XYZ file of N, CA and C in Angstrom:
411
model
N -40.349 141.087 38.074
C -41.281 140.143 37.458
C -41.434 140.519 35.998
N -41.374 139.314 35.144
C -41.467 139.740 33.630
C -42.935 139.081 33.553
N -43.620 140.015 32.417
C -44.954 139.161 32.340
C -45.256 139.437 30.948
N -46.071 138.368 30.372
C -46.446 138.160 28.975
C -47.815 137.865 28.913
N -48.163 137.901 27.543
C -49.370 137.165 27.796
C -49.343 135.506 28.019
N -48.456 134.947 27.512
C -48.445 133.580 27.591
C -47.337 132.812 28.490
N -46.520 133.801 29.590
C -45.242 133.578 30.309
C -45.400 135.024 31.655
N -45.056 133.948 32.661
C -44.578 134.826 33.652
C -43.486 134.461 34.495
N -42.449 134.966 34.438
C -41.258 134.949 35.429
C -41.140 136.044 36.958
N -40.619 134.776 37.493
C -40.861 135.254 38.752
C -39.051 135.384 39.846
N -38.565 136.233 40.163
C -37.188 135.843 40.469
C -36.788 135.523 41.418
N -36.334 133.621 41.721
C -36.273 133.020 42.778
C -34.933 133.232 43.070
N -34.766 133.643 44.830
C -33.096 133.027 45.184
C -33.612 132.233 46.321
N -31.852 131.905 46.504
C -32.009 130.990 48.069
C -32.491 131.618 49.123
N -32.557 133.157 49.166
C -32.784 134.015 50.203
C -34.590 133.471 50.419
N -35.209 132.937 49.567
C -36.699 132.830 49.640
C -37.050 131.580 49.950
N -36.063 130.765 50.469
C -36.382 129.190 51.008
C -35.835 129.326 52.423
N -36.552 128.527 53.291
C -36.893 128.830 54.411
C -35.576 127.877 54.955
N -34.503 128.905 55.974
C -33.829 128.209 56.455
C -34.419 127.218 57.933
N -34.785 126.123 57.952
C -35.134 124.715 59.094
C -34.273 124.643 59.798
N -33.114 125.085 59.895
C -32.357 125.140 61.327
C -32.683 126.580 62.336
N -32.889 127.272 61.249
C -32.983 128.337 62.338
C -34.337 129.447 62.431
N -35.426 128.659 62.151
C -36.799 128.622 61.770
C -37.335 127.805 62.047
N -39.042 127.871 63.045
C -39.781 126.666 63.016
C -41.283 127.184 62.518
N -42.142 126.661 61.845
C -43.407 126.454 61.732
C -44.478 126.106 63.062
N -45.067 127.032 63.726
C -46.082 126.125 64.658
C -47.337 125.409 63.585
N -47.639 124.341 64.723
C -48.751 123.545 64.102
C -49.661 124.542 63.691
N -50.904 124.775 62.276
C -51.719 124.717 62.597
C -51.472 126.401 61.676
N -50.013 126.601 61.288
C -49.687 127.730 60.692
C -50.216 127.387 59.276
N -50.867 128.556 58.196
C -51.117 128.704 57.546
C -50.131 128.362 56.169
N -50.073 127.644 54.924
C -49.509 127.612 54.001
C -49.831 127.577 52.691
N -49.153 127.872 51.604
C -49.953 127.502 50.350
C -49.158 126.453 49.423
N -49.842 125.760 48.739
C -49.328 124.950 47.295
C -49.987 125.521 46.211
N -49.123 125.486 45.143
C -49.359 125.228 43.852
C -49.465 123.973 43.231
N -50.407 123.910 42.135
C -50.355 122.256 41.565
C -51.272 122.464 40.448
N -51.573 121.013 39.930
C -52.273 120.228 38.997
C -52.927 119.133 39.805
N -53.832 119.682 40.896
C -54.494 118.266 41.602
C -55.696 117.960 40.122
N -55.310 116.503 40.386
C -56.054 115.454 39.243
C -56.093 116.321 37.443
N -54.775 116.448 37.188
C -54.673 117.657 35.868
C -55.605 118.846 35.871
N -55.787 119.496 36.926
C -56.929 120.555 37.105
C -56.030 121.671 36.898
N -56.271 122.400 35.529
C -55.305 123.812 35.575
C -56.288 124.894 35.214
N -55.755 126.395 34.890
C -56.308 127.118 34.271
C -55.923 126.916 32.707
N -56.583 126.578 31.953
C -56.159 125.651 30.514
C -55.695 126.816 29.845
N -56.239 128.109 29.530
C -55.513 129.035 28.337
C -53.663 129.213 28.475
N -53.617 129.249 30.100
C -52.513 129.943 30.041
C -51.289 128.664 31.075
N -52.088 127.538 31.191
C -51.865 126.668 32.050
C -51.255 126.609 33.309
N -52.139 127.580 34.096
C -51.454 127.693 35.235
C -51.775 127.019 36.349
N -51.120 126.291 37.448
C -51.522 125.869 38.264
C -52.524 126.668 38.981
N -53.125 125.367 39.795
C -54.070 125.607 40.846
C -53.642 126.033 42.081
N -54.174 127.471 42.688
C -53.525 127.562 44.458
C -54.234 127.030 45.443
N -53.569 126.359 46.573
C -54.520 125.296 47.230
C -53.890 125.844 48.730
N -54.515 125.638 49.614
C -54.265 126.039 51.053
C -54.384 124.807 51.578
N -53.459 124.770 53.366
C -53.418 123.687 54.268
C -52.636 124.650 55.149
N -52.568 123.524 56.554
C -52.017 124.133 57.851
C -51.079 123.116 57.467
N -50.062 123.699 58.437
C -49.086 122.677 59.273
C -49.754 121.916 60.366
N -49.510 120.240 59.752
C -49.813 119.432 60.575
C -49.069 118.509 61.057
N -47.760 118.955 60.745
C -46.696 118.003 62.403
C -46.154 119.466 63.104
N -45.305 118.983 63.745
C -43.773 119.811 64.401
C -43.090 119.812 63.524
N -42.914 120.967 63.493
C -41.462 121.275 62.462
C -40.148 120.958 62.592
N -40.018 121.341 63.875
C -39.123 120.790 64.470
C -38.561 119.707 64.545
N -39.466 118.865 64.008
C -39.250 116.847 64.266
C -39.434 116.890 62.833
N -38.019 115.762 62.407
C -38.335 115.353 61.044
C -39.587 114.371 61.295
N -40.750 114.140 60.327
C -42.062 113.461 60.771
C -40.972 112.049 59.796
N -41.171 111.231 61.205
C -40.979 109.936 60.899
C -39.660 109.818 60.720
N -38.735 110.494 60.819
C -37.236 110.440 60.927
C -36.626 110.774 59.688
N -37.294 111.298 58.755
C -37.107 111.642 57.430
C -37.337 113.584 58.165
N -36.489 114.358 56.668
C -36.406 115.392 56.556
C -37.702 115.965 56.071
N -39.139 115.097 56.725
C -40.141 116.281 55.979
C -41.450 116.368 56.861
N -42.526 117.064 56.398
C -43.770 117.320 57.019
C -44.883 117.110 56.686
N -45.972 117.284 57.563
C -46.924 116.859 57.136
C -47.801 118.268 57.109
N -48.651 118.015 55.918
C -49.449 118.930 56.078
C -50.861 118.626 55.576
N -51.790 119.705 56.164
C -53.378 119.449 56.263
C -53.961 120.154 55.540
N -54.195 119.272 53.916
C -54.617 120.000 52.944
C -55.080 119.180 51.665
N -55.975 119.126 51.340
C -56.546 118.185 50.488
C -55.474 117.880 48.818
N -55.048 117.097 49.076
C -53.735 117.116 48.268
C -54.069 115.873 47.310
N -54.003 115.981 46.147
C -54.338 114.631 45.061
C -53.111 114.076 44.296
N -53.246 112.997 43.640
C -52.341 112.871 42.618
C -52.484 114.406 41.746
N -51.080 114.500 41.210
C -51.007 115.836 40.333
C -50.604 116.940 40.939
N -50.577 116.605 42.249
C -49.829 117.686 43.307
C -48.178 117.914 43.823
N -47.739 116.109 43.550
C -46.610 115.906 43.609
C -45.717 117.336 42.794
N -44.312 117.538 43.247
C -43.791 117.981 42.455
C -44.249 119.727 43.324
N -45.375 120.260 44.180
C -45.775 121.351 44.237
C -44.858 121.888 45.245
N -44.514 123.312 45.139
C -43.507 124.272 45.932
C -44.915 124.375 47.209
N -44.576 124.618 48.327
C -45.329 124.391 49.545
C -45.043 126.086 50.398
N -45.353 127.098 50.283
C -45.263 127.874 50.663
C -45.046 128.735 52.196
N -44.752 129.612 52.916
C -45.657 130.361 53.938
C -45.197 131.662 54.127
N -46.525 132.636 54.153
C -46.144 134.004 54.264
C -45.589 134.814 55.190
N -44.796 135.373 55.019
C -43.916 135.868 56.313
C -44.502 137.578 55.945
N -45.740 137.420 56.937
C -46.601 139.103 57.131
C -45.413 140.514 57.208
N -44.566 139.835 57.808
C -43.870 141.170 58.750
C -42.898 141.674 57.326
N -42.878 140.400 56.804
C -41.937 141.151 55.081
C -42.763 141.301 54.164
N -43.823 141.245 54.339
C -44.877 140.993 53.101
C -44.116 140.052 51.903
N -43.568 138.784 52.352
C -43.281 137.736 51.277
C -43.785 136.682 51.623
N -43.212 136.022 50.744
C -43.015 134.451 50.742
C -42.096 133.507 51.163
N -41.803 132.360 51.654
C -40.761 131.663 51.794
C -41.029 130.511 51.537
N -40.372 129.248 50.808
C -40.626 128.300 50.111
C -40.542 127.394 51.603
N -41.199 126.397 52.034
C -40.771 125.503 53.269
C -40.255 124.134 52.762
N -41.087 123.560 51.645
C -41.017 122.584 50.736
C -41.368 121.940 50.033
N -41.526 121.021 49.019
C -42.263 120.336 48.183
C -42.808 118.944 48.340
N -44.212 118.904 48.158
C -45.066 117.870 48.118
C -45.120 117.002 47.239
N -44.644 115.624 47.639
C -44.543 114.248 46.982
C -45.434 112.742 47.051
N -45.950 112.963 48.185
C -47.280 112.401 48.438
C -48.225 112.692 49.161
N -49.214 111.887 49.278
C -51.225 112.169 49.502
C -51.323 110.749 50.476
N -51.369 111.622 51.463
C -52.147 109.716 52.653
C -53.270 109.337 51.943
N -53.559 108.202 52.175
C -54.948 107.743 51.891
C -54.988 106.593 53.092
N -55.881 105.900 53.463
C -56.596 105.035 54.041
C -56.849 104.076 52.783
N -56.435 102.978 52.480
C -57.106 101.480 51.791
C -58.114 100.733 52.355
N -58.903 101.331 51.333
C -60.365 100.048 51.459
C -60.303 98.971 50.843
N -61.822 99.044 50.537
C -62.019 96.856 49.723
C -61.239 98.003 48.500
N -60.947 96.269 47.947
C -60.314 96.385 46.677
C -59.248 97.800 45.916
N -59.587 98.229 45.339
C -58.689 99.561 45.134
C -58.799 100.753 45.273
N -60.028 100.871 46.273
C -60.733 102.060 46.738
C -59.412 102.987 47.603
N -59.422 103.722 47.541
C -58.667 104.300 48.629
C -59.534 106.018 49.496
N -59.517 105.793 50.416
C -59.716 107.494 51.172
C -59.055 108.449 51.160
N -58.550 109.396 50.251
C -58.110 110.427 50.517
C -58.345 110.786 51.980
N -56.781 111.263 53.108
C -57.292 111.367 54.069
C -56.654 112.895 54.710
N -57.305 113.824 53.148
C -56.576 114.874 52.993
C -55.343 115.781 53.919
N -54.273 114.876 54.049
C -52.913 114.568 54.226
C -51.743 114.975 53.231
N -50.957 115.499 52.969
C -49.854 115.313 52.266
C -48.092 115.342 52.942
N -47.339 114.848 52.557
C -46.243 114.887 52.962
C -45.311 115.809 51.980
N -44.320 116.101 52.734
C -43.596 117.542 51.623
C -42.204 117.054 52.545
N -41.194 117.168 51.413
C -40.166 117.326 51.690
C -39.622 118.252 52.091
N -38.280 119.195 52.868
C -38.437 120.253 54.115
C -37.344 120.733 52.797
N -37.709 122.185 52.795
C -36.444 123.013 52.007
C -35.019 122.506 51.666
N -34.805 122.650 53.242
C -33.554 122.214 53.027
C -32.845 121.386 52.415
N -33.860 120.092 52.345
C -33.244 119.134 51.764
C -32.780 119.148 49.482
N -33.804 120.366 49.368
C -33.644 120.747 48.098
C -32.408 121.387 48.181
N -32.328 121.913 49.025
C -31.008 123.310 48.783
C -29.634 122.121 48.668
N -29.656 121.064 49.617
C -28.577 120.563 49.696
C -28.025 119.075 48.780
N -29.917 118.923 47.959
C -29.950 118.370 46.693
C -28.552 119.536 45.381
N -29.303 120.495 45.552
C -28.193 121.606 44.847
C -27.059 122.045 45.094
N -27.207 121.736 46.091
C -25.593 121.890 46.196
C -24.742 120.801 45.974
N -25.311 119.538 46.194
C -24.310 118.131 45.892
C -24.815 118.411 44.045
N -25.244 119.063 43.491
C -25.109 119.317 41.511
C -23.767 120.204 41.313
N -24.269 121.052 42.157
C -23.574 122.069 41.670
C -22.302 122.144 41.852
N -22.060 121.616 43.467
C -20.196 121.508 43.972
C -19.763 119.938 44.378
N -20.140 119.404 43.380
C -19.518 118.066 43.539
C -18.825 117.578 42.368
């Protein structure tokens, strides 16, 4: 880890994204995001916000026949875009599961909507194999 006052690097490989074939999440397992829910940062050094949720489908099942999940965590605009975490105790790390692109809501009258603190995240894998159709195609 390099650290500055105004920069911190952190050193990602593929080894830290969670292989979905041969790995499952139970419901109800613990995870974290990073973000900017509703531009909310730490302003000096602009760092995202850390936000917690469970797993709230099967992992196992793409939710809805798509490659991703749901999870139970108060998730806003400004979250999109967030790495979706879960800690693996027995290594004392991290493993990336996937990134969050939308926020359920419920529609009311007019343009009201319910946050129905919901988010959907796309499943690792599907990043890794985003990179690989860049990189070897």
């Amino acid at each position: 880890i390099i650290k500055r006052n105004d920069l911190a690097l952190v050193p990602f490989s593929q080894k830290m994204i969670l292989d979905w074939e041969n790995s499952s999440i139970p419901p109800g397992a613990s995870l974290l995001f990073f973000g900017y829910p509703k531009e909310l940062m730490e302003k000096t050094h602009h760092l995202p916000i850390v936000r917690t949720a469970n797993m709230a489908s099967l992992s196992e099942v793409d939710f809805d026949g798509k490659p991703e999940f749901l999870l139970d965590g108060v998730v806003w605009p400004g979250s999109s875009g967030s790495p979706v975490f879960i800690e693996d105790k027995y290594k004392d790390s991290f493993s990336m599961v996937g990134v969050i692109y939308e926020y359920k809501y419920f529609p009311e009258n007019g343009n009201l909507r319910t946050n129905l603190s919901l988010g959907t995240a796309i499943k690792s894998s599907e990043i890794i194999s985003c990179i690989e159709d860049v990189l070897f195609s």
